[in-house]
Amino acid sequence: MAAGVNYIKQLNATYEKFTEDNRLNPTHISLYMALFQLWNAAHFMRSFHVIRGEVMLLSKIGSKTTYHRCIKELDYWGYLQYNPSHNPFKGSMICMTIFGTTDRQVMYPRRTNIGTSNEPAVVSINKPIQTLENYKNMGKHNFIENSKFKKLRTNKTKQPVGQFLDHLKISTDKNYNEPL
């Protein structure tokens, strides 16, 4: 594990850098965040391997050209070190730059004017690690739940109209020529 990397402090320090750096666009930030999640899954090891397709999927980058341009720029600008392997079975090596370090609980002052309290927010470092496997399982679970909902909705709409008549307590033998 990289010495003393705190998830929250690192993330907040990185966002501060993002705010000050006008060279970045949303694609750079999305790519960095995908790499940050993979770094977290690797328990903040000093360096870790990544597979381009997986990172592109997580960052929602659809173009290999855009991916390579952004990762090289993040490397050049000091957000990470990128060592391409040129071997699809090995994956490229990434070494993330550590911006914030501590092993203890971190307190950050609130930066908004919402509310009346100016007390610092307490953030626990005992957050469960989000892994790619958990992310994929969550997507699969949502897909299954949505499929069940669609199936249920489809079954309801295919029922004959007569089955709903008893539920609605209406009569089918009305004479519409008679006045109300």
JSON list of C-alpha atoms in Angstrom, two decimals:
[
{"chain": "A", "resi": 1, "resn": "MET", "atom": "CA", "xyz": [0.00, 0.00, 0.00]},
{"chain": "A", "resi": 2, "resn": "ALA", "atom": "CA", "xyz": [1.19, 3.49, -0.74]},
{"chain": "A", "resi": 3, "resn": "ALA", "atom": "CA", "xyz": [2.23, 5.09, 2.52]},
{"chain": "A", "resi": 4, "resn": "GLY", "atom": "CA", "xyz": [-0.67, 6.79, 4.24]},
{"chain": "A", "resi": 5, "resn": "VAL", "atom": "CA", "xyz": [-3.08, 7.30, 1.34]},
{"chain": "A", "resi": 6, "resn": "ASN", "atom": "CA", "xyz": [-6.43, 8.44, 2.66]},
{"chain": "A", "resi": 7, "resn": "TYR", "atom": "CA", "xyz": [-9.29, 8.06, 0.14]},
{"chain": "A", "resi": 8, "resn": "ILE", "atom": "CA", "xyz": [-11.13, 11.24, 1.12]},
{"chain": "A", "resi": 9, "resn": "LYS", "atom": "CA", "xyz": [-8.08, 13.46, 1.54]},
{"chain": "A", "resi": 10, "resn": "GLN", "atom": "CA", "xyz": [-6.58, 12.27, -1.76]},
{"chain": "A", "resi": 11, "resn": "LEU", "atom": "CA", "xyz": [-9.87, 12.82, -3.58]},
{"chain": "A", "resi": 12, "resn": "ASN", "atom": "CA", "xyz": [-10.37, 16.29, -2.11]},
{"chain": "A", "resi": 13, "resn": "ALA", "atom": "CA", "xyz": [-6.79, 17.32, -2.86]},
{"chain": "A", "resi": 14, "resn": "THR", "atom": "CA", "xyz": [-7.21, 16.08, -6.43]},
{"chain": "A", "resi": 15, "resn": "TYR", "atom": "CA", "xyz": [-10.44, 18.04, -6.88]},
{"chain": "A", "resi": 16, "resn": "GLU", "atom": "CA", "xyz": [-8.62, 21.16, -5.67]},
{"chain": "A", "resi": 17, "resn": "LYS", "atom": "CA", "xyz": [-6.00, 20.56, -8.39]},
{"chain": "A", "resi": 18, "resn": "PHE", "atom": "CA", "xyz": [-8.77, 19.99, -10.96]},
{"chain": "A", "resi": 19, "resn": "THR", "atom": "CA", "xyz": [-10.37, 23.31, -10.02]},
{"chain": "A", "resi": 20, "resn": "GLU", "atom": "CA", "xyz": [-7.11, 25.20, -10.51]},
{"chain": "A", "resi": 21, "resn": "ASP", "atom": "CA", "xyz": [-6.07, 23.44, -13.75]},
{"chain": "A", "resi": 22, "resn": "ASN", "atom": "CA", "xyz": [-7.69, 25.01, -16.83]},
{"chain": "A", "resi": 23, "resn": "ARG", "atom": "CA", "xyz": [-6.08, 22.45, -19.17]},
{"chain": "A", "resi": 24, "resn": "LEU", "atom": "CA", "xyz": [-8.43, 19.70, -18.00]},
{"chain": "A", "resi": 25, "resn": "ASN", "atom": "CA", "xyz": [-11.72, 18.85, -19.65]},
{"chain": "A", "resi": 26, "resn": "PRO", "atom": "CA", "xyz": [-14.44, 16.44, -18.45]},
{"chain": "A", "resi": 27, "resn": "THR", "atom": "CA", "xyz": [-12.79, 13.52, -20.28]},
{"chain": "A", "resi": 28, "resn": "HIS", "atom": "CA", "xyz": [-9.56, 13.97, -18.31]},
{"chain": "A", "resi": 29, "resn": "ILE", "atom": "CA", "xyz": [-11.51, 14.04, -15.05]},
{"chain": "A", "resi": 30, "resn": "SER", "atom": "CA", "xyz": [-13.61, 11.01, -16.00]},
{"chain": "A", "resi": 31, "resn": "LEU", "atom": "CA", "xyz": [-10.47, 9.07, -16.91]},
{"chain": "A", "resi": 32, "resn": "TYR", "atom": "CA", "xyz": [-8.72, 10.08, -13.69]},
{"chain": "A", "resi": 33, "resn": "MET", "atom": "CA", "xyz": [-11.75, 9.04, -11.61]},
{"chain": "A", "resi": 34, "resn": "ALA", "atom": "CA", "xyz": [-11.88, 5.63, -13.31]},
{"chain": "A", "resi": 35, "resn": "LEU", "atom": "CA", "xyz": [-8.18, 5.15, -12.56]},
{"chain": "A", "resi": 36, "resn": "PHE", "atom": "CA", "xyz": [-8.73, 6.35, -9.00]},
{"chain": "A", "resi": 37, "resn": "GLN", "atom": "CA", "xyz": [-11.41, 3.69, -8.49]},
{"chain": "A", "resi": 38, "resn": "LEU", "atom": "CA", "xyz": [-9.09, 1.00, -9.85]},
{"chain": "A", "resi": 39, "resn": "TRP", "atom": "CA", "xyz": [-6.31, 2.31, -7.58]},
{"chain": "A", "resi": 40, "resn": "ASN", "atom": "CA", "xyz": [-8.72, 2.05, -4.65]},
{"chain": "A", "resi": 41, "resn": "ALA", "atom": "CA", "xyz": [-9.57, -1.53, -5.68]},
{"chain": "A", "resi": 42, "resn": "ALA", "atom": "CA", "xyz": [-5.81, -2.25, -5.71]},
{"chain": "A", "resi": 43, "resn": "HIS", "atom": "CA", "xyz": [-5.67, -1.00, -2.08]},
{"chain": "A", "resi": 44, "resn": "PHE", "atom": "CA", "xyz": [-3.68, 2.08, -3.11]},
{"chain": "A", "resi": 45, "resn": "MET", "atom": "CA", "xyz": [-0.62, 0.09, -4.14]},
{"chain": "A", "resi": 46, "resn": "ARG", "atom": "CA", "xyz": [2.19, 2.34, -5.35]},
{"chain": "A", "resi": 47, "resn": "SER", "atom": "CA", "xyz": [1.66, 1.06, -8.90]},
{"chain": "A", "resi": 48, "resn": "PHE", "atom": "CA", "xyz": [-0.93, -1.19, -10.53]},
{"chain": "A", "resi": 49, "resn": "HIS", "atom": "CA", "xyz": [-1.80, -2.62, -13.93]},
{"chain": "A", "resi": 50, "resn": "VAL", "atom": "CA", "xyz": [-4.81, -1.54, -15.97]},
{"chain": "A", "resi": 51, "resn": "ILE", "atom": "CA", "xyz": [-6.47, -2.87, -19.09]},
{"chain": "A", "resi": 52, "resn": "ARG", "atom": "CA", "xyz": [-7.38, -0.12, -21.55]},
{"chain": "A", "resi": 53, "resn": "GLY", "atom": "CA", "xyz": [-10.83, -1.55, -22.40]},
{"chain": "A", "resi": 54, "resn": "GLU", "atom": "CA", "xyz": [-11.81, -1.75, -18.75]},
{"chain": "A", "resi": 55, "resn": "VAL", "atom": "CA", "xyz": [-10.67, 1.82, -18.06]},
{"chain": "A", "resi": 56, "resn": "MET", "atom": "CA", "xyz": [-12.46, 3.09, -21.18]},
{"chain": "A", "resi": 57, "resn": "LEU", "atom": "CA", "xyz": [-15.66, 1.38, -20.02]},
{"chain": "A", "resi": 58, "resn": "LEU", "atom": "CA", "xyz": [-15.43, 2.86, -16.51]},
{"chain": "A", "resi": 59, "resn": "SER", "atom": "CA", "xyz": [-14.59, 6.34, -17.77]},
{"chain": "A", "resi": 60, "resn": "LYS", "atom": "CA", "xyz": [-17.18, 6.27, -20.58]},
{"chain": "A", "resi": 61, "resn": "ILE", "atom": "CA", "xyz": [-14.51, 7.06, -23.17]},
{"chain": "A", "resi": 62, "resn": "GLY", "atom": "CA", "xyz": [-15.44, 5.54, -26.53]},
{"chain": "A", "resi": 63, "resn": "SER", "atom": "CA", "xyz": [-12.35, 6.40, -28.58]},
{"chain": "A", "resi": 64, "resn": "LYS", "atom": "CA", "xyz": [-8.92, 4.80, -28.19]},
{"chain": "A", "resi": 65, "resn": "THR", "atom": "CA", "xyz": [-7.37, 7.99, -29.56]},
{"chain": "A", "resi": 66, "resn": "THR", "atom": "CA", "xyz": [-9.09, 10.10, -26.89]},
{"chain": "A", "resi": 67, "resn": "TYR", "atom": "CA", "xyz": [-8.09, 7.62, -24.18]},
{"chain": "A", "resi": 68, "resn": "HIS", "atom": "CA", "xyz": [-4.42, 7.65, -25.20]},
{"chain": "A", "resi": 69, "resn": "ARG", "atom": "CA", "xyz": [-4.33, 11.44, -25.59]},
{"chain": "A", "resi": 70, "resn": "CYS", "atom": "CA", "xyz": [-5.90, 12.03, -22.17]},
{"chain": "A", "resi": 71, "resn": "ILE", "atom": "CA", "xyz": [-3.82, 9.48, -20.26]},
{"chain": "A", "resi": 72, "resn": "LYS", "atom": "CA", "xyz": [-0.61, 10.85, -21.80]},
{"chain": "A", "resi": 73, "resn": "GLU", "atom": "CA", "xyz": [-1.66, 14.41, -20.87]},
{"chain": "A", "resi": 74, "resn": "LEU", "atom": "CA", "xyz": [-2.48, 13.35, -17.29]},
{"chain": "A", "resi": 75, "resn": "ASP", "atom": "CA", "xyz": [1.00, 11.81, -17.16]},
{"chain": "A", "resi": 76, "resn": "TYR", "atom": "CA", "xyz": [2.67, 14.91, -18.61]},
{"chain": "A", "resi": 77, "resn": "TRP", "atom": "CA", "xyz": [0.77, 17.22, -16.23]},
{"chain": "A", "resi": 78, "resn": "GLY", "atom": "CA", "xyz": [1.82, 15.20, -13.17]},
{"chain": "A", "resi": 79, "resn": "TYR", "atom": "CA", "xyz": [-1.45, 13.53, -12.12]},
{"chain": "A", "resi": 80, "resn": "LEU", "atom": "CA", "xyz": [-0.02, 10.05, -12.68]},
{"chain": "A", "resi": 81, "resn": "GLN", "atom": "CA", "xyz": [2.79, 8.10, -14.31]},
{"chain": "A", "resi": 82, "resn": "TYR", "atom": "CA", "xyz": [1.75, 6.03, -17.31]},
{"chain": "A", "resi": 83, "resn": "ASN", "atom": "CA", "xyz": [3.95, 3.22, -18.59]},
{"chain": "A", "resi": 84, "resn": "PRO", "atom": "CA", "xyz": [2.29, 1.48, -21.55]},
{"chain": "A", "resi": 85, "resn": "SER", "atom": "CA", "xyz": [3.05, -2.23, -21.86]},
{"chain": "A", "resi": 86, "resn": "HIS", "atom": "CA", "xyz": [2.06, -2.69, -25.52]},
{"chain": "A", "resi": 87, "resn": "ASN", "atom": "CA", "xyz": [1.00, -6.18, -24.39]},
{"chain": "A", "resi": 88, "resn": "PRO", "atom": "CA", "xyz": [-2.80, -6.66, -24.19]},
{"chain": "A", "resi": 89, "resn": "PHE", "atom": "CA", "xyz": [-2.40, -9.57, -21.75]},
{"chain": "A", "resi": 90, "resn": "LYS", "atom": "CA", "xyz": [-0.23, -7.67, -19.28]},
{"chain": "A", "resi": 91, "resn": "GLY", "atom": "CA", "xyz": [-1.87, -4.24, -19.18]},
{"chain": "A", "resi": 92, "resn": "SER", "atom": "CA", "xyz": [-0.22, -0.86, -18.72]},
{"chain": "A", "resi": 93, "resn": "MET", "atom": "CA", "xyz": [1.37, 0.23, -15.45]},
{"chain": "A", "resi": 94, "resn": "ILE", "atom": "CA", "xyz": [-0.08, 3.23, -13.61]},
{"chain": "A", "resi": 95, "resn": "CYS", "atom": "CA", "xyz": [1.46, 5.05, -10.66]},
{"chain": "A", "resi": 96, "resn": "MET", "atom": "CA", "xyz": [-0.89, 7.66, -9.23]},
{"chain": "A", "resi": 97, "resn": "THR", "atom": "CA", "xyz": [0.50, 10.89, -7.78]},
{"chain": "A", "resi": 98, "resn": "ILE", "atom": "CA", "xyz": [-0.29, 11.24, -4.08]},
{"chain": "A", "resi": 99, "resn": "PHE", "atom": "CA", "xyz": [-1.64, 14.71, -3.32]},
{"chain": "A", "resi": 100, "resn": "GLY", "atom": "CA", "xyz": [-3.03, 14.20, 0.20]},
{"chain": "A", "resi": 101, "resn": "THR", "atom": "CA", "xyz": [-1.62, 11.82, 2.82]},
{"chain": "A", "resi": 102, "resn": "THR", "atom": "CA", "xyz": [-2.78, 10.75, 6.26]},
{"chain": "A", "resi": 103, "resn": "ASP", "atom": "CA", "xyz": [-4.05, 7.63, 7.98]},
{"chain": "A", "resi": 104, "resn": "ARG", "atom": "CA", "xyz": [-6.32, 9.37, 10.44]},
{"chain": "A", "resi": 105, "resn": "GLN", "atom": "CA", "xyz": [-9.85, 10.67, 10.20]},
{"chain": "A", "resi": 106, "resn": "VAL", "atom": "CA", "xyz": [-10.00, 13.85, 8.16]},
{"chain": "A", "resi": 107, "resn": "MET", "atom": "CA", "xyz": [-12.06, 16.98, 8.74]},
{"chain": "A", "resi": 108, "resn": "TYR", "atom": "CA", "xyz": [-12.79, 19.41, 5.93]},
{"chain": "A", "resi": 109, "resn": "PRO", "atom": "CA", "xyz": [-14.46, 22.79, 6.34]},
{"chain": "A", "resi": 110, "resn": "ARG", "atom": "CA", "xyz": [-17.64, 23.28, 4.37]},
{"chain": "A", "resi": 111, "resn": "ARG", "atom": "CA", "xyz": [-17.18, 25.49, 1.37]},
{"chain": "A", "resi": 112, "resn": "THR", "atom": "CA", "xyz": [-20.79, 26.39, 0.69]},
{"chain": "A", "resi": 113, "resn": "ASN", "atom": "CA", "xyz": [-22.98, 29.06, 2.22]},
{"chain": "A", "resi": 114, "resn": "ILE", "atom": "CA", "xyz": [-25.91, 26.65, 2.47]},
{"chain": "A", "resi": 115, "resn": "GLY", "atom": "CA", "xyz": [-27.24, 26.38, 6.01]},
{"chain": "A", "resi": 116, "resn": "THR", "atom": "CA", "xyz": [-26.11, 28.31, 9.04]},
{"chain": "A", "resi": 117, "resn": "SER", "atom": "CA", "xyz": [-23.41, 26.02, 10.42]},
{"chain": "A", "resi": 118, "resn": "ASN", "atom": "CA", "xyz": [-19.76, 26.68, 9.68]},
{"chain": "A", "resi": 119, "resn": "GLU", "atom": "CA", "xyz": [-18.61, 23.57, 11.56]},
{"chain": "A", "resi": 120, "resn": "PRO", "atom": "CA", "xyz": [-16.29, 21.20, 9.72]},
{"chain": "A", "resi": 121, "resn": "ALA", "atom": "CA", "xyz": [-17.66, 18.03, 8.21]},
{"chain": "A", "resi": 122, "resn": "VAL", "atom": "CA", "xyz": [-16.37, 14.78, 9.72]},
{"chain": "A", "resi": 123, "resn": "VAL", "atom": "CA", "xyz": [-15.58, 12.09, 7.19]},
{"chain": "A", "resi": 124, "resn": "SER", "atom": "CA", "xyz": [-14.79, 8.50, 8.16]},
{"chain": "A", "resi": 125, "resn": "ILE", "atom": "CA", "xyz": [-12.02, 6.57, 6.43]},
{"chain": "A", "resi": 126, "resn": "ASN", "atom": "CA", "xyz": [-13.84, 3.29, 7.18]},
{"chain": "A", "resi": 127, "resn": "LYS", "atom": "CA", "xyz": [-15.60, 3.27, 3.81]},
{"chain": "A", "resi": 128, "resn": "PRO", "atom": "CA", "xyz": [-16.09, -0.07, 2.05]},
{"chain": "A", "resi": 129, "resn": "ILE", "atom": "CA", "xyz": [-13.94, -0.48, -1.03]},
{"chain": "A", "resi": 130, "resn": "GLN", "atom": "CA", "xyz": [-15.84, -0.24, -4.31]},
{"chain": "A", "resi": 131, "resn": "THR", "atom": "CA", "xyz": [-14.42, -2.80, -6.71]},
{"chain": "A", "resi": 132, "resn": "LEU", "atom": "CA", "xyz": [-15.05, -3.36, -10.40]},
{"chain": "A", "resi": 133, "resn": "GLU", "atom": "CA", "xyz": [-16.68, -6.69, -9.52]},
{"chain": "A", "resi": 134, "resn": "ASN", "atom": "CA", "xyz": [-19.15, -4.97, -7.15]},
{"chain": "A", "resi": 135, "resn": "TYR", "atom": "CA", "xyz": [-19.83, -2.34, -9.83]},
{"chain": "A", "resi": 136, "resn": "LYS", "atom": "CA", "xyz": [-20.56, -5.03, -12.45]},
{"chain": "A", "resi": 137, "resn": "ASN", "atom": "CA", "xyz": [-22.76, -7.00, -10.01]},
{"chain": "A", "resi": 138, "resn": "MET", "atom": "CA", "xyz": [-24.73, -3.83, -9.23]},
{"chain": "A", "resi": 139, "resn": "GLY", "atom": "CA", "xyz": [-25.30, -3.29, -12.97]},
{"chain": "A", "resi": 140, "resn": "LYS", "atom": "CA", "xyz": [-26.37, -6.90, -13.41]},
{"chain": "A", "resi": 141, "resn": "HIS", "atom": "CA", "xyz": [-28.76, -6.59, -10.43]},
{"chain": "A", "resi": 142, "resn": "ASN", "atom": "CA", "xyz": [-30.31, -3.40, -11.86]},
{"chain": "A", "resi": 143, "resn": "PHE", "atom": "CA", "xyz": [-30.71, -5.09, -15.26]},
{"chain": "A", "resi": 144, "resn": "ILE", "atom": "CA", "xyz": [-32.47, -8.09, -13.68]},
{"chain": "A", "resi": 145, "resn": "GLU", "atom": "CA", "xyz": [-34.74, -5.84, -11.61]},
{"chain": "A", "resi": 146, "resn": "ASN", "atom": "CA", "xyz": [-35.62, -3.77, -14.69]},
{"chain": "A", "resi": 147, "resn": "SER", "atom": "CA", "xyz": [-36.31, -6.96, -16.68]},
{"chain": "A", "resi": 148, "resn": "LYS", "atom": "CA", "xyz": [-38.67, -8.20, -13.95]},
{"chain": "A", "resi": 149, "resn": "PHE", "atom": "CA", "xyz": [-40.47, -4.85, -13.97]},
{"chain": "A", "resi": 150, "resn": "LYS", "atom": "CA", "xyz": [-40.83, -4.86, -17.76]},
{"chain": "A", "resi": 151, "resn": "LYS", "atom": "CA", "xyz": [-42.09, -8.46, -17.71]},
{"chain": "A", "resi": 152, "resn": "LEU", "atom": "CA", "xyz": [-44.63, -7.63, -14.99]},
{"chain": "A", "resi": 153, "resn": "ARG", "atom": "CA", "xyz": [-45.78, -4.51, -16.84]},
{"chain": "A", "resi": 154, "resn": "THR", "atom": "CA", "xyz": [-46.04, -6.43, -20.15]},
{"chain": "A", "resi": 155, "resn": "ASN", "atom": "CA", "xyz": [-48.05, -9.23, -18.53]},
{"chain": "A", "resi": 156, "resn": "LYS", "atom": "CA", "xyz": [-50.51, -6.73, -17.04]},
{"chain": "A", "resi": 157, "resn": "THR", "atom": "CA", "xyz": [-51.11, -4.97, -20.33]},
{"chain": "A", "resi": 158, "resn": "LYS", "atom": "CA", "xyz": [-51.72, -8.24, -22.22]},
{"chain": "A", "resi": 159, "resn": "GLN", "atom": "CA", "xyz": [-54.59, -9.37, -19.96]},
{"chain": "A", "resi": 160, "resn": "PRO", "atom": "CA", "xyz": [-58.02, -9.37, -21.54]},
{"chain": "A", "resi": 161, "resn": "VAL", "atom": "CA", "xyz": [-60.15, -6.34, -20.78]},
{"chain": "A", "resi": 162, "resn": "GLY", "atom": "CA", "xyz": [-62.83, -8.51, -19.16]},
{"chain": "A", "resi": 163, "resn": "GLN", "atom": "CA", "xyz": [-60.54, -9.33, -16.23]},
{"chain": "A", "resi": 164, "resn": "PHE", "atom": "CA", "xyz": [-60.36, -5.66, -15.30]},
{"chain": "A", "resi": 165, "resn": "LEU", "atom": "CA", "xyz": [-64.12, -5.13, -15.48]},
{"chain": "A", "resi": 166, "resn": "ASP", "atom": "CA", "xyz": [-64.82, -6.97, -12.21]},
{"chain": "A", "resi": 167, "resn": "HIS", "atom": "CA", "xyz": [-62.11, -4.98, -10.49]},
{"chain": "A", "resi": 168, "resn": "LEU", "atom": "CA", "xyz": [-63.57, -1.67, -11.70]},
{"chain": "A", "resi": 169, "resn": "LYS", "atom": "CA", "xyz": [-67.17, -2.68, -10.89]},
{"chain": "A", "resi": 170, "resn": "ILE", "atom": "CA", "xyz": [-68.57, -1.47, -14.19]},
{"chain": "A", "resi": 171, "resn": "SER", "atom": "CA", "xyz": [-71.35, -2.88, -16.26]},
{"chain": "A", "resi": 172, "resn": "THR", "atom": "CA", "xyz": [-71.03, -3.83, -19.92]},
{"chain": "A", "resi": 173, "resn": "ASP", "atom": "CA", "xyz": [-74.77, -3.76, -20.72]},
{"chain": "A", "resi": 174, "resn": "LYS", "atom": "CA", "xyz": [-75.31, 0.01, -20.61]},
{"chain": "A", "resi": 175, "resn": "ASN", "atom": "CA", "xyz": [-77.59, 1.80, -23.00]},
{"chain": "A", "resi": 176, "resn": "TYR", "atom": "CA", "xyz": [-75.86, 5.05, -23.99]},
{"chain": "A", "resi": 177, "resn": "ASN", "atom": "CA", "xyz": [-79.02, 6.35, -25.73]},
{"chain": "A", "resi": 178, "resn": "GLU", "atom": "CA", "xyz": [-80.73, 6.92, -22.36]},
{"chain": "A", "resi": 179, "resn": "PRO", "atom": "CA", "xyz": [-80.19, 10.29, -20.60]},
{"chain": "A", "resi": 180, "resn": "LEU", "atom": "CA", "xyz": [-78.25, 10.32, -17.36]}
]
